Coordinates of C-alpha atoms in Angstrom, one line a residue:
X1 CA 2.9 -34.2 -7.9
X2 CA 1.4 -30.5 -6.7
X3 CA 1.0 -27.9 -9.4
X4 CA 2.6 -24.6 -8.4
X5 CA 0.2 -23.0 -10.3
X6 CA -2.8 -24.7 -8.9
X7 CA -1.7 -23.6 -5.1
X8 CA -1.3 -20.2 -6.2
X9 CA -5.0 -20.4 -7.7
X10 CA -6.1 -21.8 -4.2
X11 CA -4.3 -19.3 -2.1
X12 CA -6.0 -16.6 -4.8
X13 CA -9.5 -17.8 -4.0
X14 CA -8.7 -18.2 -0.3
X15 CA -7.7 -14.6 -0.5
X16 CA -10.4 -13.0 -2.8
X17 CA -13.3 -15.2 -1.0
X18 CA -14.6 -16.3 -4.7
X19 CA -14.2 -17.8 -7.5
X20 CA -15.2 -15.3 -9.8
X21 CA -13.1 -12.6 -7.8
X22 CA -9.8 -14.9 -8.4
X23 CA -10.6 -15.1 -11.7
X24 CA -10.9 -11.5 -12.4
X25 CA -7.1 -11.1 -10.6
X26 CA -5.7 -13.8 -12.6
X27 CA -6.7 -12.7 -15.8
X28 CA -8.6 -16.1 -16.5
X29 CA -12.0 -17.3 -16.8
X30 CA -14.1 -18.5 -13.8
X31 CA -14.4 -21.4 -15.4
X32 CA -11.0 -21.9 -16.3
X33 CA -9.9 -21.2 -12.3
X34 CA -12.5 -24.2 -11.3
X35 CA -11.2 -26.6 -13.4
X36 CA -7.8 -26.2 -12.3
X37 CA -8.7 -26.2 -8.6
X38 CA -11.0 -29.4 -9.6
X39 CA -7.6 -31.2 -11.0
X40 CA -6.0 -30.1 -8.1
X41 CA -8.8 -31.7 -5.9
X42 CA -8.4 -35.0 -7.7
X43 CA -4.5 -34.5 -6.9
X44 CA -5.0 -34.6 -3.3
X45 CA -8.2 -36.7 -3.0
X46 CA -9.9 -34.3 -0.5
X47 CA -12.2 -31.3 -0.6
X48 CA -10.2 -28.0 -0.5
X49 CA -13.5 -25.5 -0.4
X50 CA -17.0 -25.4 0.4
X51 CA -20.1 -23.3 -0.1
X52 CA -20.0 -20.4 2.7
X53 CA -22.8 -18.3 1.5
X54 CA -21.9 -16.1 -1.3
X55 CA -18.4 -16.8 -1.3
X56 CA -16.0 -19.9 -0.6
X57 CA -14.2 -21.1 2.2
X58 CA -11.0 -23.3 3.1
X59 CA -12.1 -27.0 4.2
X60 CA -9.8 -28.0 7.4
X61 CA -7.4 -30.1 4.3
X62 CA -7.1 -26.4 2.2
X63 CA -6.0 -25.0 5.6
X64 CA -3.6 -27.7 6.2
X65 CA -2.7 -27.2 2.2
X66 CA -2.4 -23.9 1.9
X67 CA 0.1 -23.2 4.8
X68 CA 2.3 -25.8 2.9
X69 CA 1.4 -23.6 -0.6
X70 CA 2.7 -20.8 1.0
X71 CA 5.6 -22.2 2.0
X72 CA 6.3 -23.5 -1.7
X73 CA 5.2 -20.3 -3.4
X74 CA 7.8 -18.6 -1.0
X75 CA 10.3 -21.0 -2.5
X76 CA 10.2 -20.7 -6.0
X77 CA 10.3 -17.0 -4.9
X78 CA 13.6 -17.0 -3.5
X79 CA 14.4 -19.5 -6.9
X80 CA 13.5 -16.7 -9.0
X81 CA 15.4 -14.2 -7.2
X82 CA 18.7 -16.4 -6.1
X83 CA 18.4 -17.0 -10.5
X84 CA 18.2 -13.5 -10.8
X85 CA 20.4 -12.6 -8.8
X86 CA 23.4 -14.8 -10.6
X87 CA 22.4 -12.9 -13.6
X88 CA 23.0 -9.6 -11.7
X89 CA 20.9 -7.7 -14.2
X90 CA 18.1 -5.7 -14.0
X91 CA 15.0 -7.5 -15.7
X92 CA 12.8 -6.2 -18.0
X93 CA 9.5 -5.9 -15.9
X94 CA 8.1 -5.3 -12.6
X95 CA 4.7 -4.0 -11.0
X96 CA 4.6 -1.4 -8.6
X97 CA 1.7 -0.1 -6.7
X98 CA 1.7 3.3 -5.1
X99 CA -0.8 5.3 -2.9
X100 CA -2.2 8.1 -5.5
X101 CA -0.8 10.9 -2.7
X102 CA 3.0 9.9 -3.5
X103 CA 2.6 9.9 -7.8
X104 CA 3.6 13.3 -8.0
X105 CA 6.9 13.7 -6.1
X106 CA 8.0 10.3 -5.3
X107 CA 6.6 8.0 -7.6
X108 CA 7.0 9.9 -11.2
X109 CA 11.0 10.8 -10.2
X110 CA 11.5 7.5 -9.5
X111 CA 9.8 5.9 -12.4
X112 CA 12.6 9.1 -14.2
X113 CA 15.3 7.5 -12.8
X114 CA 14.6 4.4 -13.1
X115 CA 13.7 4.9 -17.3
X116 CA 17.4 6.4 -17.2
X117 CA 19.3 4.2 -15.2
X118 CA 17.6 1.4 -16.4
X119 CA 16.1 1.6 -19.7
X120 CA 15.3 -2.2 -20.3
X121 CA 13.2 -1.9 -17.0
X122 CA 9.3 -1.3 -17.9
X123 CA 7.4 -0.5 -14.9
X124 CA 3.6 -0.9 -14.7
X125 CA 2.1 1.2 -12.1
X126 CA -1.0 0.6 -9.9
X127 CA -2.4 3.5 -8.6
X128 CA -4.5 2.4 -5.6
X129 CA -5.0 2.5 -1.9
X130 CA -6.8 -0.5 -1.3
X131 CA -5.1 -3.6 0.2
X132 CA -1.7 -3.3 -1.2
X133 CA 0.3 -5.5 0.6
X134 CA -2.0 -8.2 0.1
X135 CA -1.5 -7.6 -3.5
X136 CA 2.3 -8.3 -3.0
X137 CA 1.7 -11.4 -1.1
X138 CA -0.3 -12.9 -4.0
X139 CA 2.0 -12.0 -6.2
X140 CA -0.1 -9.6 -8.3
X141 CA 2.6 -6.4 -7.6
X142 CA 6.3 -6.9 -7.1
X143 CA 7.0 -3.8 -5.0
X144 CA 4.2 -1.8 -3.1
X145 CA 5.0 2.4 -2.0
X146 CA 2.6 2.4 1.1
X147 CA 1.8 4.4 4.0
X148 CA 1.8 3.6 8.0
X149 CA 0.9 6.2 10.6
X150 CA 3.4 6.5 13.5
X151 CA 0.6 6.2 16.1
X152 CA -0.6 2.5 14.5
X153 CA 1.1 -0.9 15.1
X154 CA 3.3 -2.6 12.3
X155 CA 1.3 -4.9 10.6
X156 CA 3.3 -6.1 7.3
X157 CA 2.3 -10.0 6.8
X158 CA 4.1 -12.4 6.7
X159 CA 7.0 -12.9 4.2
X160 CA 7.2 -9.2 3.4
X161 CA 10.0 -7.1 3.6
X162 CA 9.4 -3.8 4.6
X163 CA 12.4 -0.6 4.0
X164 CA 11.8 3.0 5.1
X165 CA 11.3 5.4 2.8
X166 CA 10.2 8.9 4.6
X167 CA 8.8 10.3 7.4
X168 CA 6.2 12.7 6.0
X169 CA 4.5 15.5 8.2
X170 CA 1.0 16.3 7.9
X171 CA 1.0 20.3 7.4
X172 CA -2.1 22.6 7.8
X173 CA -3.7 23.9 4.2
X174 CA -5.5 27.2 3.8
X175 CA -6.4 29.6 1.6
X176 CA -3.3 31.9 0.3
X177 CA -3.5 34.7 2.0
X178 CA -4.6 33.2 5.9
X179 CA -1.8 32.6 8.0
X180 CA 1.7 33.6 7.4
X181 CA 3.1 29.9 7.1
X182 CA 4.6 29.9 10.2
X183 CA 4.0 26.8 12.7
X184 CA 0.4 26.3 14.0
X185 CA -0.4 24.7 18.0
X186 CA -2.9 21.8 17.0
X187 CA -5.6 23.1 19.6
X188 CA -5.8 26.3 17.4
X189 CA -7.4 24.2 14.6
X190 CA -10.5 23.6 17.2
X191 CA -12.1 26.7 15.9
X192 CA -11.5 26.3 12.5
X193 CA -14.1 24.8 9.6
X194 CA -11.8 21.4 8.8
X195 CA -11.8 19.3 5.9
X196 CA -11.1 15.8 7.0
X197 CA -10.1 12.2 6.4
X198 CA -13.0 9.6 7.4
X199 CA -12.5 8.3 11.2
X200 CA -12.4 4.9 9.5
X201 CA -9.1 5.9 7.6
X202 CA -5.5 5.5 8.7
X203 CA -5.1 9.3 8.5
X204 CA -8.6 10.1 10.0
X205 CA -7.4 8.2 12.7
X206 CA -4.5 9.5 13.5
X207 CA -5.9 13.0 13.2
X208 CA -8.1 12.4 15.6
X209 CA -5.8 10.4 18.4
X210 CA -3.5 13.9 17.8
X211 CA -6.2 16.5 18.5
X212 CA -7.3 14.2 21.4
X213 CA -4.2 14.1 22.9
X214 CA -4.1 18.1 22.3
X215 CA -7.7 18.2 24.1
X216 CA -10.1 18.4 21.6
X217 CA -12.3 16.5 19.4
X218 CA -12.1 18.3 16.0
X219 CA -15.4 19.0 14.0
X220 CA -15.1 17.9 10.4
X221 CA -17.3 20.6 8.4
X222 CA -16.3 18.2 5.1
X223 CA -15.7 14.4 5.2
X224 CA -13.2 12.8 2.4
X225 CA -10.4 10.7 1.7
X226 CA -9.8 12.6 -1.5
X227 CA -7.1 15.1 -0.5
X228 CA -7.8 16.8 -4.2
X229 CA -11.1 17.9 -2.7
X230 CA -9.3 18.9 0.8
X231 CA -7.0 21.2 -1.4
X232 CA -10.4 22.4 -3.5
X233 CA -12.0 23.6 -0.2
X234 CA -9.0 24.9 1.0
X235 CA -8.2 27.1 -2.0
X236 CA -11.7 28.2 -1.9
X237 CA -11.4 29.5 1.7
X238 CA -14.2 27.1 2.7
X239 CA -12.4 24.9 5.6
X240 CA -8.6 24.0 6.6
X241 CA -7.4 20.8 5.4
X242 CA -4.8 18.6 7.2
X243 CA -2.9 16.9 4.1
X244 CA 0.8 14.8 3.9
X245 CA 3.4 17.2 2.7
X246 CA 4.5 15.2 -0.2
X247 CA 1.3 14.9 -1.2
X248 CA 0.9 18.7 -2.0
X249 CA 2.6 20.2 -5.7
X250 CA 4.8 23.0 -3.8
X251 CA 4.3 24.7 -7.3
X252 CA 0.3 24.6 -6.0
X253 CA -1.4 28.0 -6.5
X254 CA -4.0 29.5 -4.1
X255 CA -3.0 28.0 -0.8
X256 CA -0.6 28.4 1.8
X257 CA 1.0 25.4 4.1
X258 CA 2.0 25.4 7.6
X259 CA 3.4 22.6 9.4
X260 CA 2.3 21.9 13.0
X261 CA 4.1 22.7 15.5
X262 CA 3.8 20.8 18.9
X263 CA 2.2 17.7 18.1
X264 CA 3.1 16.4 14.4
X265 CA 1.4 13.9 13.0
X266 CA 3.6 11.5 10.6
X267 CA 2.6 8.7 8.0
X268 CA 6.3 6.3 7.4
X269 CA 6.2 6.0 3.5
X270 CA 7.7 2.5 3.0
X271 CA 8.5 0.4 -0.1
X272 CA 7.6 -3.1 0.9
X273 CA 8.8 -6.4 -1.1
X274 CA 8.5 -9.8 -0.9
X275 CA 10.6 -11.2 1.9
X276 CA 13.6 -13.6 0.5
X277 CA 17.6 -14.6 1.4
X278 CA 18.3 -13.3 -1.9
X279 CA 17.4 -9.6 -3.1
X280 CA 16.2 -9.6 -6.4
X281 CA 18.2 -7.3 -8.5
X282 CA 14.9 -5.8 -10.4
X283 CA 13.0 -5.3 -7.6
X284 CA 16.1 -4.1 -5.8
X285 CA 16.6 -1.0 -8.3
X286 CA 12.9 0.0 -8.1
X287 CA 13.5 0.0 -4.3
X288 CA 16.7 2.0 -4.5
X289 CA 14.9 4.7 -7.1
X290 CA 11.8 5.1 -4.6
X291 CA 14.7 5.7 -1.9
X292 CA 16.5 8.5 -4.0
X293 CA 12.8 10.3 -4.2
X294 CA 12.2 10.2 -1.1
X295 CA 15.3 11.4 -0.2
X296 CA 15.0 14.5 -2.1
X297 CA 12.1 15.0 0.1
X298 CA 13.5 14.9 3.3

């Protein structure tokens, strides 16, 4: 008979591309993670990975098995959460990552309420911006708070549930004391010294597919993804920053907003889940308190 945890151990590795990086995600030893996947090559008589350079790759029978793992991972999730839901309470853990631009005025109210509302709940909290939903799909977060730009396709994998949170408006940062606040054309940014997003990031790109379609291709003075260090160079009068709303302390000192005012450029915050017939009450409240902070913003 297949071990449950063995297949999520395969999926892991097929994810990760090694070993050692499955490992490290699992909390286990190397070591430890090949000699399950070794038992678990003696249960199906077959090689499930080769050698690919560095790393590791599916053989065509750990393709064939891991579409069936996924398959049986996604039911004993809908198990846990049809369980849960007969229950119908709250647990008393769940993992939620978040992109560090929503801590401040989504995340920390909703983490508020939910201590509140909930006070059995603990919630551990992954700051990060790096491959979230792939996180959730292996199981290593139960809820992700990401980010999708209007302009980009919908791409949630398979077997994830994703709910709206808030459309949030990029608005135009300066130094207080430039501008008035009031709405700014896009094109008048094309003489200004900007403080950017990389063009390889979901916000640099959509930046730049706005100001395109406003006729321009704008000329990053500054390059980063750190919108701290947009806000520094904006306080400082050294370049105007293009930064998420709700990423922005309204209590901020030393700069002044301004939204844009013909062609807005919009990230959809999202909460996204694993996808299964039965909502899982825990998961379910986290959602809900992510929806009641975003709401606020709106």
């Amino acid at each position: 008979m297949l071990d449950v945890r063995r297949l999520h151990m395969l999926k892991t590795v097929a994810a990760r591309g090694s070993i050692a990086a499955a490992a490290q995600s699992l909390g286990l030893t190397a070591g430890a993670v090949s000699q399950q996947l070794s038992a678990l090559r003696h249960d199906v008589g077959v090689d499930l990975l080769r050698p690919d350079g560095r790393t590791v790759a599916l053989t065509e029978a750990g393709r064939v098995l891991l579409e069936h793992a996924d398959r049986i991972l996604a039911a004993v999730d809908e198990a846990e959460s049809a369980l849960a839901a007969v229950r119908g309470t709250v647990g008393a853990t769940a993992t939620l990552a978040a992109l560090p631009s929503t801590v401040a005025r989504i995340v920390a109210p909703a983490l508020t309420t939910l201590g509140s509302d909930h006070p059995q709940l603990a919630v551990t909290c992954l700051v990060t911006d790096q491959a979230q939903l792939r996180e959730l799909t292996l199981g290593a977060v139960d809820v992700v708070l990401g980010q999708r730009y209007h302009h980009l396709p919908d791409t949630a994998p398979r077997g994830v549930e994703v709910a709206p949170l808030l459309d949030d408006p990029l608005v135009v940062v300066t130094a207080a004391g430039r501008g008035d606040g009031r709405p700014v054309a896009l094109r008048e940014l094309a003489a200004h010294s900007l403080a950017l997003p990389p063009p390889t990031t979901e916000c640099g790109q959509a930046v730049l597919r706005a100001c395109h379609q406003a006729g321009f291709t704008p000329a990053a003075r500054y390059v980063t993804a750190d919108i701290a260090a947009q806000l520094t160079l904006a306080r400082a009068g050294l370049a105007t920053a293009l930064v998420p709303r709700t990423a922005i302390d309204p209590a901020a000192p030393g700069i002044r907003t301004a939204p844009i005012g013909d062609r807005p450029i919009l990230r959809l915050l999202f909460a996204a889940t694993r996808r299964t017939e039965t909502a899982h009450p825990t998961y379910t409240a986290v959602v809900a308190a992510l929806r009641a902070a975003a709401r606020s913003e709106s």
